[in-house]
Structures are given as structure tokens and as C-alpha cells.
Backbone as numpy.savetxt, mean C-alpha at the origin, in Angstrom:
# Nx Ny Nz CAx CAy CAz Cx Cy Cz
13.55 7.18 14.09 13.47 6.15 13.35 14.21 4.93 14.04
13.68 3.96 14.29 14.42 2.78 14.96 15.44 2.14 14.12
16.40 1.71 15.07 17.55 1.04 14.48 17.26 -0.26 14.16
17.81 -0.88 12.96 17.49 -2.28 12.94 18.57 -3.33 13.74
17.58 -4.32 14.13 18.28 -5.12 15.14 19.49 -5.64 14.87
20.60 -6.14 15.38 21.42 -6.93 15.06 21.57 -8.63 15.27
22.29 -9.02 14.51 22.21 -10.60 14.49 23.55 -11.15 15.03
23.50 -12.10 15.73 25.00 -12.52 16.11 25.47 -13.15 15.19
24.99 -13.92 14.44 25.81 -14.59 12.97 25.64 -13.70 11.80
26.74 -13.90 11.09 26.97 -12.90 9.90 25.89 -13.11 8.88
25.86 -11.67 8.21 24.68 -11.32 7.56 25.46 -11.03 5.84
24.94 -11.75 5.14 25.02 -11.24 3.69 24.44 -10.15 3.20
24.59 -8.94 3.24 23.85 -7.70 2.66 23.74 -7.63 1.02
22.80 -6.91 0.67 22.50 -6.66 -0.34 23.41 -5.47 -1.02
23.88 -5.31 -2.17 25.11 -4.35 -2.51 24.61 -3.51 -3.53
25.01 -2.67 -4.22 24.88 -2.32 -5.45 24.72 -3.29 -6.92
26.00 -4.21 -6.48 26.30 -5.17 -7.25 25.34 -6.23 -7.57
24.40 -6.55 -6.38 23.74 -7.82 -5.95 22.16 -7.23 -6.12
21.78 -5.97 -6.28 20.70 -5.61 -5.94 19.99 -5.89 -7.41
20.73 -5.46 -8.32 20.13 -5.95 -10.15 19.61 -7.20 -9.98
20.04 -8.16 -9.41 19.93 -9.68 -9.71 18.38 -10.06 -9.05
17.95 -9.14 -8.09 16.61 -9.42 -7.77 15.52 -8.45 -8.72
14.23 -9.69 -8.32 13.16 -8.92 -9.37 12.75 -7.82 -8.47
11.78 -6.83 -9.13 11.21 -5.64 -8.66 10.14 -6.46 -7.36
9.40 -7.43 -7.44 8.84 -8.03 -6.27 9.60 -8.89 -5.37
10.83 -8.93 -5.57 11.60 -9.51 -4.53 12.11 -8.43 -3.86
12.59 -7.33 -4.57 13.14 -6.19 -3.54 11.99 -5.56 -2.90
10.67 -5.54 -3.47 9.59 -5.08 -2.59 9.35 -5.73 -1.33
9.06 -7.25 -1.22 9.28 -7.97 -0.48 10.10 -7.72 0.78
11.46 -7.39 0.56 12.52 -7.26 1.65 12.26 -5.98 2.10
11.65 -4.97 1.22 11.79 -3.55 1.82 10.37 -3.72 2.85
9.44 -4.19 2.21 8.18 -4.25 3.20 8.58 -5.07 4.43
9.19 -6.03 4.58 9.40 -6.96 5.55 10.21 -5.94 6.65
11.16 -5.22 5.99 11.90 -4.69 6.89 11.34 -3.52 7.44
10.32 -2.50 6.73 9.51 -1.63 7.18 8.52 -2.08 8.38
8.25 -3.32 8.44 7.05 -3.86 9.38 8.25 -4.05 10.76
9.18 -4.75 10.64 9.87 -5.17 11.59 10.45 -3.67 12.04
10.64 -2.73 11.35 11.13 -1.51 11.85 9.86 -0.55 12.56
8.60 -0.86 12.77 7.45 -0.07 12.77 7.27 0.81 11.95
7.65 0.78 10.75 7.72 1.81 9.39 6.49 1.41 8.76
5.93 2.78 8.02 4.98 2.69 6.97 5.42 2.38 5.63
4.84 1.61 5.02 5.15 1.74 3.31 4.13 1.43 2.45
4.40 2.06 1.42 2.95 1.81 0.39 4.10 1.81 -1.13
3.39 0.96 -2.29 3.68 0.44 -3.14 2.45 0.46 -4.21
2.77 1.24 -5.38 1.71 1.30 -6.44 2.12 1.49 -7.59
1.36 1.41 -8.73 1.24 1.33 -10.27 0.39 2.25 -10.64
0.59 3.39 -11.44 -0.26 4.40 -11.86 -1.24 3.39 -13.25
-2.47 3.96 -13.70 -3.30 3.58 -14.74 -2.28 3.41 -16.05
-2.22 2.40 -16.80 -1.78 2.49 -18.19 -0.04 2.41 -18.03
0.48 2.40 -16.80 1.98 2.15 -16.81 2.45 0.90 -16.09
3.61 0.84 -16.33 4.39 -0.79 -15.77 5.15 0.06 -14.89
5.39 1.07 -14.61 6.38 1.33 -13.71 5.79 1.05 -12.10
6.74 0.87 -11.08 6.05 0.31 -10.02 6.92 1.35 -9.09
6.12 2.12 -8.42 6.78 3.04 -7.03 7.11 2.45 -5.85
7.76 2.50 -5.00 7.63 2.10 -3.37 8.11 3.16 -2.80
7.67 3.60 -1.48 8.64 4.15 -0.43 8.04 3.82 0.85
9.36 4.08 1.57 9.04 3.49 3.10 9.39 4.98 4.10
8.21 4.99 4.97 8.09 6.34 5.77 8.24 5.86 7.27
8.99 7.03 7.92 9.32 6.91 9.43 8.56 7.92 10.05
7.80 8.36 9.22 6.53 9.65 9.66 5.44 9.94 9.48
4.73 8.77 9.00 3.17 8.55 8.63 2.45 9.35 9.71
1.34 10.01 9.32 0.62 10.96 10.31 -0.75 11.05 9.50
-1.81 11.07 10.63 -3.18 11.67 10.03 -2.98 13.08 10.06
-3.73 13.86 8.85 -3.80 14.95 8.62 -5.33 15.67 7.89
-5.69 16.73 8.29 -7.04 17.12 8.08 -7.21 17.34 6.55
-6.37 17.63 5.98 -6.00 17.87 4.36 -4.60 17.51 3.87
-4.87 17.17 2.77 -3.38 16.67 1.63 -3.60 17.30 0.29
-2.61 18.35 0.39 -2.42 19.10 -1.22 -1.45 18.69 -1.86
-1.84 18.25 -3.11 -0.64 17.64 -3.79 0.09 18.91 -4.47
-0.09 19.96 -4.50 0.52 21.24 -4.62 1.68 21.29 -3.63
1.66 20.99 -2.49 2.45 21.35 -1.40 3.19 20.17 -0.86
2.69 19.21 -1.15 3.14 17.37 -0.31 4.16 17.14 -1.32
5.44 17.00 -1.09 6.21 16.56 -2.41 6.76 15.11 -1.63
6.87 14.02 -2.74 7.56 12.86 -2.20 6.68 11.97 -1.18
5.46 11.77 -1.57 4.69 11.15 -0.71 3.43 10.20 -0.90
2.94 9.60 -0.25 1.81 8.69 -0.70 0.92 9.04 0.35
-0.65 9.78 -0.09 -1.70 9.93 0.51 -2.50 8.74 0.56
-3.34 8.42 1.74 -4.42 7.32 1.77 -5.45 7.85 2.50
-6.32 8.11 1.75 -7.72 8.94 2.06 -8.95 8.18 1.73
-9.74 8.17 2.79 -11.10 7.46 2.74 -11.85 8.26 1.81
-13.48 7.61 1.18 -14.14 8.59 0.52 -14.71 9.86 1.02
-15.15 9.81 2.46 -15.54 11.12 3.01 -14.37 12.24 3.03
-14.85 13.13 2.14 -13.55 14.26 2.25 -13.35 15.00 3.63
-14.13 14.92 4.57 -14.28 15.51 5.73 -13.37 14.70 6.84
-13.13 13.34 6.28 -12.06 12.36 7.34 -10.84 12.79 6.90
-10.04 12.65 8.11 -8.64 12.78 8.22 -8.04 12.13 7.07
-6.73 12.41 6.43 -6.20 11.53 5.65 -4.88 11.20 6.28
-4.42 9.95 5.68 -3.01 9.56 6.36 -1.97 9.61 5.18
-0.95 10.43 5.70 -0.05 10.95 4.58 1.08 10.28 4.97
1.96 9.68 4.22 3.18 8.99 4.06 4.27 9.59 3.44
5.10 10.65 3.97 6.15 11.38 3.70 7.40 10.42 3.26
8.02 10.50 2.07 8.80 9.21 1.55 10.25 9.58 2.41
10.62 8.91 3.33 11.97 8.32 4.03 12.84 7.88 2.81
12.32 6.89 2.21 13.19 6.13 1.05 12.17 5.87 -0.01
12.61 6.16 -1.43 11.74 5.98 -2.67 12.49 5.47 -3.60
11.80 4.37 -3.98 11.99 3.67 -5.26 11.12 3.71 -6.46
11.86 3.49 -7.45 11.17 3.15 -8.77 11.67 2.15 -9.63
10.80 1.38 -9.76 11.08 0.06 -10.46 10.48 0.19 -12.33
11.20 -0.37 -12.98 10.79 -0.30 -14.43 11.56 -1.39 -15.43
10.74 -2.03 -16.08 11.02 -3.31 -16.56 11.61 -4.49 -15.86
10.83 -4.31 -14.58 11.35 -5.51 -13.54 12.62 -5.07 -12.97
13.19 -4.15 -13.11 14.82 -3.71 -12.46 14.28 -2.28 -11.89
15.36 -2.07 -10.41 15.32 -0.85 -10.26 15.92 0.16 -10.88
15.46 1.39 -10.90 16.22 2.31 -11.95 16.38 3.84 -11.18
15.99 3.87 -9.78 16.27 5.30 -8.98 15.83 4.62 -7.39
16.72 5.32 -6.79 16.62 5.18 -5.29 17.21 6.50 -4.63
16.56 6.84 -3.37 16.79 7.98 -2.92 17.55 8.09 -2.00
17.78 6.76 -1.19 18.63 6.71 -0.10 19.18 5.18 0.07
20.58 5.32 -0.67 21.26 4.14 -0.84 21.47 3.33 0.49
21.61 4.11 1.70 22.13 3.22 2.64 21.06 2.39 3.09
19.83 2.58 2.80 18.73 1.31 2.70 19.07 0.25 2.56
19.76 0.03 1.77 20.66 -1.53 0.86 21.35 -1.73 1.90
21.88 -1.12 2.71 22.67 -1.82 3.73 21.99 -2.45 5.07
20.85 -2.43 4.95 19.79 -2.93 6.19 19.12 -4.08 5.51
19.42 -4.27 4.21 18.68 -5.41 3.91 19.50 -6.83 3.30
18.91 -8.02 3.94 19.73 -9.09 3.73 19.63 -9.62 2.37
20.72 -10.85 2.03 20.53 -11.21 0.81 19.61 -12.82 1.16
19.53 -13.39 0.18 18.68 -14.67 0.47 17.26 -14.45 0.20
16.44 -15.57 -0.07 14.95 -15.72 -0.24 14.32 -15.12 0.78
13.65 -14.63 0.79 12.54 -13.87 2.05 11.12 -14.93 1.88
10.94 -14.85 3.31 9.84 -15.82 3.53 8.59 -14.49 3.04
7.29 -15.30 3.78 6.20 -14.51 3.47 6.15 -13.03 3.72
5.94 -12.06 3.01 6.07 -10.55 3.28 5.44 -10.34 4.74
5.96 -9.53 5.57 5.42 -8.88 6.50 4.57 -7.89 6.49
3.31 -7.88 7.23 2.57 -6.55 6.77 1.80 -6.12 8.20
1.58 -5.06 8.19 0.96 -4.27 9.70 -0.56 -4.95 9.69
-0.78 -5.18 11.03 -2.18 -5.73 10.93 -3.06 -4.68 11.42
-4.53 -4.70 11.07 -5.53 -3.45 11.37 -6.17 -3.93 12.53
-6.74 -3.14 13.05 -7.79 -3.36 14.35 -8.50 -4.42 13.93
-8.81 -5.54 15.14 -9.45 -6.70 14.88 -10.99 -6.18 14.74
-11.38 -5.08 15.20 -12.82 -5.09 15.09 -13.43 -3.97 13.68
-12.34 -4.01 13.00 -12.58 -3.22 11.48 -13.96 -3.50 10.88
-14.27 -4.55 10.71 -15.64 -4.86 10.14 -16.64 -5.58 10.75
-16.51 -5.42 12.20 -17.58 -5.61 13.21 -18.87 -4.96 13.51
-18.99 -3.99 12.72 -20.24 -2.92 12.57 -21.11 -3.63 12.22
-22.54 -3.43 12.64 -23.55 -4.30 12.15 -23.93 -3.66 10.74
-24.10 -4.66 9.95 -24.37 -4.55 8.40 -26.06 -4.41 8.26
-26.12 -2.85 7.42 -27.65 -3.09 7.11 -27.73 -4.16 5.64
-28.85 -4.64 5.90 -29.28 -5.63 4.55 -29.19 -5.01 3.35
-28.59 -5.83 2.11 -27.77 -4.97 1.13 -29.30 -4.35 0.27
-30.53 -5.13 0.19 -31.35 -4.72 -0.44 -32.15 -3.52 0.04
-32.00 -3.32 1.68 -32.35 -2.41 2.31 -31.80 -1.01 1.88
-30.70 -1.42 1.84 -29.58 -0.16 1.44 -29.83 0.22 0.46
-30.06 -0.46 -0.81 -30.55 -0.09 -2.15 -31.57 0.45 -2.21
-32.50 0.18 -1.44 -34.17 0.61 -1.55 -33.87 2.19 -1.12
-32.96 2.45 0.34 -33.02 3.55 0.80 -32.22 4.67 -0.24
-31.19 4.21 -1.09 -30.61 5.26 -1.81 -31.48 5.64 -3.01
-32.17 4.66 -3.13 -33.18 4.93 -4.47 -34.10 5.67 -4.10
-34.72 5.89 -2.82 -35.31 6.83 -2.39 -34.98 8.56 -2.36
-33.53 8.34 -2.03 -32.66 9.29 -1.62 -32.58 10.28 -3.17
-32.38 9.49 -4.24 -32.48 9.63 -5.49 -33.41 10.33 -6.21
-34.50 9.43 -5.84 -35.95 9.82 -6.34 -36.43 11.56 -5.63
-35.73 11.45 -4.52 -36.32 12.80 -3.82 -35.39 13.91 -4.23
-34.57 13.90 -5.08 -33.49 14.99 -5.25 -32.37 15.29 -4.52
-32.18 14.58 -3.51 -31.05 15.02 -2.42 -29.86 14.53 -2.96
-29.73 13.35 -3.71 -28.37 12.90 -4.27 -28.86 12.82 -5.84
-27.61 12.38 -6.21 -27.58 12.02 -8.15 -26.83 11.06 -8.17
-25.94 10.72 -7.38 -25.22 9.26 -7.58 -25.13 8.85 -6.34
-24.95 7.55 -6.36 -24.63 6.58 -5.14 -24.15 5.34 -5.27
-22.96 4.99 -4.94 -22.57 3.58 -4.87 -22.48 2.92 -3.88
-23.32 1.58 -3.85 -23.67 0.66 -2.73 -22.76 0.13 -2.35
-22.29 -0.21 -1.32 -21.11 -1.41 -1.31 -21.42 -2.17 -0.06
-20.87 -3.17 0.11 -20.71 -3.71 1.20 -19.49 -4.48 1.64
-18.90 -4.97 2.72 -17.90 -5.56 3.51 -18.06 -7.16 3.19
-17.20 -8.02 2.90 -17.07 -9.78 2.94 -15.90 -9.75 3.83
-16.14 -10.56 4.94 -15.25 -10.98 5.60 -14.52 -12.50 5.34
-13.26 -12.53 5.16 -12.85 -14.05 4.60 -11.47 -14.27 5.11
-11.12 -15.34 5.55 -9.78 -15.81 6.00 -8.90 -16.02 4.89
-7.54 -15.53 4.77 -6.73 -15.61 3.97 -6.03 -17.28 3.88
-5.78 -17.85 2.90 -5.13 -18.89 2.69 -3.97 -19.24 3.44
-3.22 -19.96 4.00 -1.96 -20.32 4.55 -0.95 -19.77 3.79
0.14 -18.85 3.86 0.98 -18.73 2.96 0.77 -17.40 1.89
-0.53 -16.49 2.26 -0.94 -16.12 1.60 0.09 -14.49 1.47
0.89 -13.83 0.44 1.65 -13.03 0.14 1.01 -11.90 -0.42
0.83 -10.60 0.39 0.44 -9.63 -0.28 1.16 -8.87 -0.95
2.41 -9.00 -1.30 3.25 -8.64 -2.44 3.04 -8.96 -3.72
3.09 -10.60 -3.30 2.50 -11.71 -4.55 1.24 -10.93 -5.24
0.22 -10.99 -4.44 -1.04 -10.46 -4.81 -0.97 -9.23 -5.38
-0.10 -8.25 -4.98 -0.18 -6.97 -5.50 0.56 -7.19 -7.05
1.50 -7.97 -7.10 1.89 -7.99 -8.34 1.03 -8.44 -9.43
0.02 -9.52 -8.84 -0.75 -10.41 -9.78 -2.04 -9.30 -10.50
-2.25 -8.32 -9.21 -3.24 -7.10 -9.62 -2.69 -6.18 -10.53
-1.32 -6.06 -10.55 -0.62 -5.30 -11.57 -0.56 -5.61 -12.98
-0.80 -6.93 -13.20 -0.75 -7.74 -14.27 -1.94 -8.22 -14.90
-3.03 -8.37 -13.84 -4.43 -8.23 -14.41 -5.25 -7.16 -14.88
-4.64 -6.11 -13.97 -5.47 -5.02 -14.51 -4.86 -3.58 -14.67
-3.89 -3.71 -16.01 -2.93 -2.91 -16.57 -3.43 -1.08 -16.53
-4.67 -1.12 -16.54 -5.45 0.52 -16.85 -6.20 0.63 -15.17
-5.75 -0.23 -14.19 -6.08 0.19 -12.74 -4.96 0.88 -12.24
-5.50 1.79 -11.08 -4.36 2.14 -9.96 -4.28 1.16 -9.20
-3.21 0.43 -8.98 -3.07 -0.58 -8.06 -2.08 -0.35 -6.89
-2.24 -0.67 -5.72 -1.80 -0.13 -4.30 -1.86 -0.94 -3.42
-0.66 -1.03 -2.52 -0.51 -1.64 -1.33 -0.07 -0.80 -0.47
-0.61 -0.64 0.62 -0.60 0.49 1.92 -0.40 -0.68 2.75
0.60 -0.41 3.85 0.78 -0.92 5.01 1.34 0.03 6.19
0.61 0.15 7.41 1.15 1.40 8.17 0.37 0.75 9.72
1.24 1.10 10.85 0.59 0.78 12.03 -0.52 1.48 11.85
-0.77 2.70 11.41 -2.00 3.56 11.71 -2.90 3.07 11.17
-2.90 2.09 9.95 -4.50 2.07 9.32 -4.50 0.42 9.18
-3.38 -0.37 9.36 -3.35 -1.82 8.82 -2.69 -1.92 7.54
-3.36 -2.81 7.05 -2.94 -3.21 5.45 -4.01 -3.28 4.27
-3.70 -2.50 3.31 -4.76 -2.41 2.36 -4.20 -2.92 0.88
-5.10 -3.34 0.08 -4.45 -3.65 -1.23 -5.91 -3.64 -2.03
-5.67 -2.92 -3.56 -6.67 -3.03 -4.24 -6.25 -2.42 -5.38
-7.11 -2.46 -6.55 -7.08 -1.83 -7.97 -8.46 -1.15 -8.16
-8.36 0.29 -8.72 -9.40 0.92 -8.93 -9.48 1.19 -10.39
-10.55 1.08 -11.27 -10.57 1.56 -12.49 -10.57 3.11 -12.89
-11.07 4.08 -11.68 -11.49 5.05 -11.66 -10.01 6.28 -12.31
-10.65 7.02 -13.11 -9.54 7.91 -13.48 -9.84 9.25 -13.09
-9.19 9.51 -11.92 -10.04 11.00 -11.19 -9.28 12.46 -11.89
-7.87 12.29 -12.24 -7.50 13.04 -13.07 -6.57 13.06 -13.96
-6.98 13.69 -15.19 -6.12 13.44 -16.41 -5.38 14.78 -16.65
């Protein structure tokens, strides 16, 4: 794990007394920026129907062929739709839980010693590959017609057709602020923000309940 960079000027550090003065999103922003500066991965998420927010920082994120919830403890799995593809697993080096906009649990208090007081700028995140969406796109109508034929032939029963749209972010856009807005707009969704040198940065809200 990389050591934090030292500054020549004195720094006001967050303490157990001052941490409660920060909002959940404020502390998440500080932790996210710290993780990116140290080339670490992080994930923040809210489960469907809950208000608690969880966040972790991982110093050993790695791609795995499979991830079993029964054997993996204290981490976050980021997996593609294709079950045969590798999954990115983020073991928790630091794990926090936020409830009612305040931190209620932390597994590694020495993390606070590395976070500075004061207002954070726009949250830093990991950039993904520049060619992530440069693959040639099949016209959407052709894609739907192909899937209809597949269903009619009996080879598949259900298909979700999707397509990518590449847009630029407005200046000053902050992914943590967007994450907070998604948790408020979609209380019954699984909302997540994942950022890693391994995969870039992903944010979303999904309505599906996979396990109850």
C-alpha cells in the first residue's frame, strides 16, 4: 500500500471529534479522493429499501474467475452480465457504515489520520480506458429484430437489448454528489459507485431484486 504524500505546510487532520461534523457525502468525497491519490480502489453503495450507505477502500482489488458470497467476507464484487467473464473483487481494507447522514461504524480508525479537514474540491475518480465505447455499434432496430428471431426460434426466452450513449460531463461534475442524488431519487434501487485503476469509474441504480 502506498504511503500518503507529505506536505510542507501544516495540515489540519480529521479526528474522532471533528468527523461527526461531516456529512456522509462529505466524508465519502474525502475518502474517495484519498483512495485515488494513493492508487487504491473504492466502492460506495446503498441497498434497496435502505438508507444506510456503505463504503470501502481496497488496496488489493483483483480480477477473479469466480466470487462466492459464502467465502468472501468484507468486500465488494463488481461483475459483468456474462457469468463466464472475470469478476473484480475489492476486499475491504477500510470499511465504513453511514446511517442517518452520520458515520456509525469504521473498521480502521488510522484512516482518519490521513484525511485533511476543510472543504474538498470535486471528487477525484479513476479514469477508464479511452476506448471503452469505441466498438462499432449495431443499429438498434437491427439488434431488436435479431433478438426477436432468436426468441421465435426458441433458442432464448428473454433478452434485454441495450445500447451505449457517449456524452461529455458538464464542468465541475462530481460523481459522489450524483451518487447522493441517485440514493434520494431511487430509494428502492441498489445504488453504487465503484472506482478502480482496474476498471475505471462506474455509477448506477438498478431496480432488480436478485436475492431476497
